[in-house]
Each structure stands twice: as C-alpha cells, then as structure tokens.
Amino acid sequence: MRVFKFGGASVKDGAGVRNLAEIVRQYKGQLFVVVSAMGKTTNAMEAIVEAYMKGDKMGLEQCFNNLCSYHYGIIDELSELNRSCIEGLLHQLNAKLESEPSLNYDFEYDQIVPFGELLSTTIVSEYLNAAGQGNEWLDIRRYIRSDDCYRSANVNWELTKELMSDLLVKDDSRLFVTQGFIASTENNLTTTLGREGSDYTGAIIAHVLDAEYLAIWKDVPGVLNADPRWYPKATKIDELSYWEAIELTYYGAQVIHPKTLKPLQNKQIPLLVKSFVEPHNAGTVIKSSEQSGDLQPIFVLKRKQILISMSPKDFSFIMEESLSDIFHIFSKHRVTLNMMQTSALNFSVCADDSKYVKAAIEELQQQFDLRYNDEMELVTIRHYTQEAIDEVITNKTVVDSQVSRKTARYVLKASEWRF
Ligand code: ADP
Ligand code: ASP
Ligand code: MG
C-alpha cells in the first residue's frame, strides 16, 4: 500500500485534477490519495472565518460567493462533472455561516476552514470515478482523532490506530481519496493539524497502515538546496537521511511540514518528494541512510522574524528557573522559537513574528527588562562553507549569529535579496 499526497498547487484548476488522475493511473496496487484544499482555498477560508467572526455580512457574502465560483469554475473545466456534486457541502457551509458564532475563534476556524478539503476531495473523487478510476471517498475525521487544541490539534495515536485498523480489512478497495489537514475529537468536533498539515496527514496514514512509501507531489523537482523563489540557483538533492531532512524542516525549509518525518522514520517508511509536473523524474528520496559527510551547502530562509532579548529585572542571573518561566510563557502563547542564546545576564530568542508574540512580550515584560527588533530574517546554512556564508551575509546587517560544526545561522535585518 502506498500513500500519495497532493498539495493545493497540484489541484489548483481542472488541468491539475486531470494530471492527478493521470499520475494515479500509472500506479497499480492499493493507493491512498490525500488531497489538500485547491489552490489558495485555505487562505480564502481564513478570510471567511474572519468576516464571520467580525459579523461582516457583506464581506462574508462576497468571500462565500468567490469560494463557490472558484470551485464551480474547476468543475466546469472538467466536463465529466456536474456542479451538483458539491452543492450539499456548500449548503452545509452556508448554514454554518448563517448561524451565530461562539466566542471561541479557534474552534469556529476548525468548523469552517476544513470545507476547503471536503470540497477538493469531493471533486477529485468524483472526477476519478468519472474517468473510470473507481474509488472510495473517505471522511478522514472518522479515523484520525485528536485532542481539542483547535488549529494545532495533537493526534491521539492509540485511537487513530484502532479506528484505522478497520480500513485494512477492506483490502478489495484499491483506491481511497481523503482529506489532508483535518481530524476530529472523540466528540466528533472537527479539528485541524496546523497550516500546511496535509503532508503530516499523509505520514500519519502511512505510519498506521505500514505503507511501502509516502509520496508528496509538489511543484518543484524535489527537495532543493534552497527555496527556488528566494535562491534561483537552487539544485535538487537526490537523497537525504531522515535526520538531515528533520533538521532542515526544523530550520524552516517549507517544502515538507516539520511533523511529517518522525512517524515515517519510526517505521522506516521512505518519503518521496516528487514533481507533479514531471512525474516520471526521480525526485528526492528521504530514507534511513548514512548521509555522506560532503553534502553541498543547504540554505533555509525564515522571513518575518523578531529578535527578543531579556534579562531579569532584579539583576539575578539567567538560571534554570527564569528559563523555565520564559519557556512557559512562550509556549502558553503558542510562539515558535527558532534560535536561542543564553549568557549569564541575558537570554535572546529569534521567533516567528506572529500575532501571538506581542501577548508573550507583554507578559514577559512584567518580569524581565526586554528589548526587541522586528523585521528580521533568519538564514540557516547547513554544511556551510566560507563561500556560502559570504554569499548570504555580504552587504547585510547581521544582528545575531550562531555557528556550530555543521550549521551557521544568521539573524539579519530584512532587506532585498539578489543572487
Ligand atoms: P504543497 O502544494 O504541497 O502545499 P508547498 O507549496 O507547501 O507545497 O511546498 C512547495 C514549495 O516549497 C515550492 O514551491 C518551493 O517554493 C518551496 N520550498 C521552500 N524550500 C524548498 C526547498 N528546500 N526545496 C524545494 N522547495 C522548497
Ligand atoms: N490546506 C491546508 C493549508 O493550506 C493544508 C495543506 O495544504 O497542507 O494550510
Ligand atoms: Mg502546502
């Protein structure tokens, strides 16, 4: 059994859906197809939630109409399909949007945003059926169960394994189509696993069902040694160890969701990162291997960073106790920390500059003298060389840095990049 995951870019229009069907047709044997919302639909769903929670009726109506026309447009491109296949879902969503919201933003988000995945999988499944590839549409929320930490739910692995074991019995079904990114609580309330979480869904299914491999189909030839949108000279890496790939996603390489690799590594299931544009090309294989020592430099850029420095107001040292307070506050406010440095009197972190960070800063200011610089970027170079470092930091303002045996990291003032 194999698991394929198709992201938003791969199904952004009718041609994308046809291409997905062509790829799926090439593979014999049991296949699980995990699909994200089409194109930028999740952003559009977030705008719907925003308008719904604000009570902005006009804005909401406009966003909802755009969502309908986008999906109807894709169905119209697929002449085999009829618009009626998604009408039920759109009515359900509309009914939700006409009801009064609760006061819990994250809960409401998880009841609305998943319609993106429900719509995309319905269209894909219907199209595959129409194209002669009989399949079963699965509501993954019946199988992947989580806690109620809305918007970044944690998987309940025991329950998920128990519920999914049912699926293994259905060994006569060849093709399943299901949603990435979404799950549900024991009480059947929908949750989401965090933005870009569909890769992780693929890994959960692959882990639980002992897949031969997980393939994620992207708009790039595989994992490159940098994001090509930032670094146009980026080249493909043919093979990576789990260890190396985990390091890269931890540093912020956006091509794979950071939670994806662990469930695969635990069962030694390879991850293939392949191009949906050139599906016959090999892509990148991530598997258990001794990574040779001479990997080329790999660059990871994290934009929108904030550098926060703090020291205790009472002139005490930064000791375990203050560190534990600091981590507790950051974790409570869901702030992602990307780089940390301690000295006797000072602790500094580079964090994602999200809406959560300001609340954490306010709380920290009660206990610490605190300064921060926003509009920062964090560049990590794995397997750095002096040449690679020069390429990144020449003509930049370096605000902080951390260099270890394999990794060099620089906090830079955000500015134009020219390579
Ligand atoms: P999906 O369609 O599955 O959601 P994403 O857009 O999340 O795919 O990931 C693919 C994108 O990741 C690419 O278009 C590329 O711009 C970006 N990316 C960032 N870092 C890398 C990297 N090291 N290698 C390849 N792609 C990268
Ligand atoms: N559709 C979700 C998102 O855009 C999940 C994913 O694409 O992986 O965040
Ligand atoms: Mg994505």
CSV table of C-alpha atoms in Angstrom, one decimal, residues 146 160 176 196 207 219 229 268-269 274 283 310 312 337 339 345 364 382 386 392 400:
chain,number,residue,atom,x,y,z
A,146,SER,CA,-7.1,14.4,18.1
A,160,THR,CA,-6.3,6.6,15.4
A,176,PHE,CA,-9.1,5.8,-1.4
A,196,GLU,CA,0.3,23.0,5.7
A,207,HIS,CA,2.6,5.1,9.6
A,219,ASP,CA,5.5,22.0,-8.0
A,229,ARG,CA,11.6,31.5,-5.0
A,268,GLN,CA,11.5,3.3,8.3
A,269,ILE,CA,9.0,4.3,5.6
A,274,LYS,CA,8.2,14.3,-6.5
A,283,GLY,CA,12.6,13.5,-7.2
A,310,MET,CA,15.6,39.8,28.0
A,312,PRO,CA,15.8,39.6,34.9
A,337,LEU,CA,11.1,29.8,18.9
A,339,MET,CA,17.0,30.3,17.7
A,345,LEU,CA,22.6,38.0,32.4
A,364,LEU,CA,7.5,38.8,29.8
A,382,ARG,CA,23.6,23.6,6.8
A,386,GLN,CA,33.0,30.2,3.8
A,392,VAL,CA,24.5,35.2,2.3
A,400,ASP,CA,23.0,37.9,15.8
